[in-house]
């Protein structure tokens, strides 16, 4: 749970790791296919509940081959932006010793 994340709403982050080999058949293998399929099913399963409770629903789905679903990349970029805006580094302080 991330408090006050989106428009004052709390966000529930669903962290899911999947093996890209799950459900592998004789069809052509596509990187990220399994992670995207799992992410889609998570939205179908949980989004209504989070909406009723007025929470944002953030998926962080990745696979063991280092594929990140687009929502996971977006979350990382947003966290990085927040960190960059709120963390003071020694270089940013311009202090002369």
Coordinates of C-alpha atoms in Angstrom, one line a residue:
X1 CA 0.0 0.0 0.0
X2 CA 1.3 3.4 -0.9
X3 CA -0.6 6.2 0.9
X4 CA -1.6 9.3 -1.0
X5 CA -0.2 8.1 -4.3
X6 CA -2.6 9.2 -7.0
X7 CA -4.9 12.2 -6.5
X8 CA -4.9 11.6 -2.8
X9 CA -6.0 8.0 -3.3
X10 CA -4.0 5.2 -1.7
X11 CA -2.5 2.8 -4.2
X12 CA -2.3 -1.0 -3.8
X13 CA 0.7 -2.3 -5.5
X14 CA 0.4 -5.9 -6.8
X15 CA 3.9 -7.3 -7.1
X16 CA 4.0 -10.5 -9.2
X17 CA 6.9 -12.5 -10.5
X18 CA 6.2 -15.1 -13.2
X19 CA 8.2 -17.7 -15.0
X20 CA 8.0 -17.1 -18.8
X21 CA 8.0 -20.9 -19.2
X22 CA 4.6 -21.3 -17.6
X23 CA 2.1 -22.5 -20.1
X24 CA 4.7 -22.8 -22.8
X25 CA 3.5 -24.7 -25.8
X26 CA 4.8 -25.6 -29.2
X27 CA 3.9 -22.1 -30.3
X28 CA 6.4 -19.3 -30.9
X29 CA 7.9 -18.0 -27.7
X30 CA 7.6 -14.3 -27.1
X31 CA 9.5 -12.4 -24.4
X32 CA 7.1 -11.0 -21.9
X33 CA 4.0 -12.9 -23.1
X34 CA 3.4 -14.7 -19.9
X35 CA 3.9 -11.6 -17.7
X36 CA 1.5 -9.6 -19.8
X37 CA -1.1 -12.4 -19.7
X38 CA -0.8 -12.6 -15.9
X39 CA -1.1 -8.8 -15.5
X40 CA -4.2 -8.8 -17.6
X41 CA -5.8 -11.5 -15.4
X42 CA -4.8 -9.6 -12.3
X43 CA -6.6 -6.5 -13.5
X44 CA -9.7 -8.6 -14.4
X45 CA -9.7 -10.2 -11.0
X46 CA -9.0 -7.3 -8.7
X47 CA -9.7 -3.9 -10.3
X48 CA -13.3 -3.7 -9.3
X49 CA -12.5 -4.4 -5.6
X50 CA -9.9 -1.6 -5.5
X51 CA -12.2 0.8 -7.3
X52 CA -15.1 0.1 -4.8
X53 CA -12.6 0.8 -2.0
X54 CA -11.5 4.0 -3.8
X55 CA -7.9 2.8 -4.1
X56 CA -5.7 3.0 -7.2
X57 CA -4.5 -0.4 -8.5
X58 CA -0.8 -0.6 -9.6
X59 CA 0.5 -3.7 -11.2
X60 CA 4.2 -4.5 -10.9
X61 CA 4.5 -7.7 -13.0
X62 CA 7.8 -9.1 -14.2
X63 CA 9.3 -12.4 -15.3
X64 CA 12.4 -14.3 -14.4
X65 CA 14.0 -13.3 -17.8
X66 CA 14.0 -9.6 -16.6
X67 CA 10.9 -8.5 -18.6
X68 CA 9.0 -5.7 -16.9
X69 CA 5.4 -5.0 -17.8
X70 CA 4.7 -1.4 -18.9
X71 CA 3.0 -0.6 -15.7
X72 CA 6.1 -1.7 -13.7
X73 CA 8.3 0.5 -15.8
X74 CA 5.9 3.5 -15.2
X75 CA 5.9 2.9 -11.5
X76 CA 9.7 2.8 -11.4
X77 CA 9.9 6.0 -13.4
X78 CA 7.5 7.7 -11.1
X79 CA 9.3 6.5 -7.9
X80 CA 12.6 7.7 -9.5
X81 CA 11.1 11.2 -10.2
X82 CA 9.8 11.5 -6.6
X83 CA 13.2 10.4 -5.2
X84 CA 15.1 12.9 -7.4
X85 CA 12.8 15.7 -6.3
X86 CA 12.9 14.9 -2.6
X87 CA 16.5 13.7 -2.0
X88 CA 19.2 16.2 -1.4
X89 CA 22.6 15.0 -2.6
X90 CA 25.9 16.5 -1.4
X91 CA 26.5 17.8 -4.9
X92 CA 23.1 19.6 -4.9
X93 CA 23.9 21.4 -1.6
X94 CA 26.8 23.5 -3.1
X95 CA 28.5 23.6 0.3
X96 CA 32.1 24.7 0.4
X97 CA 34.3 23.2 3.0

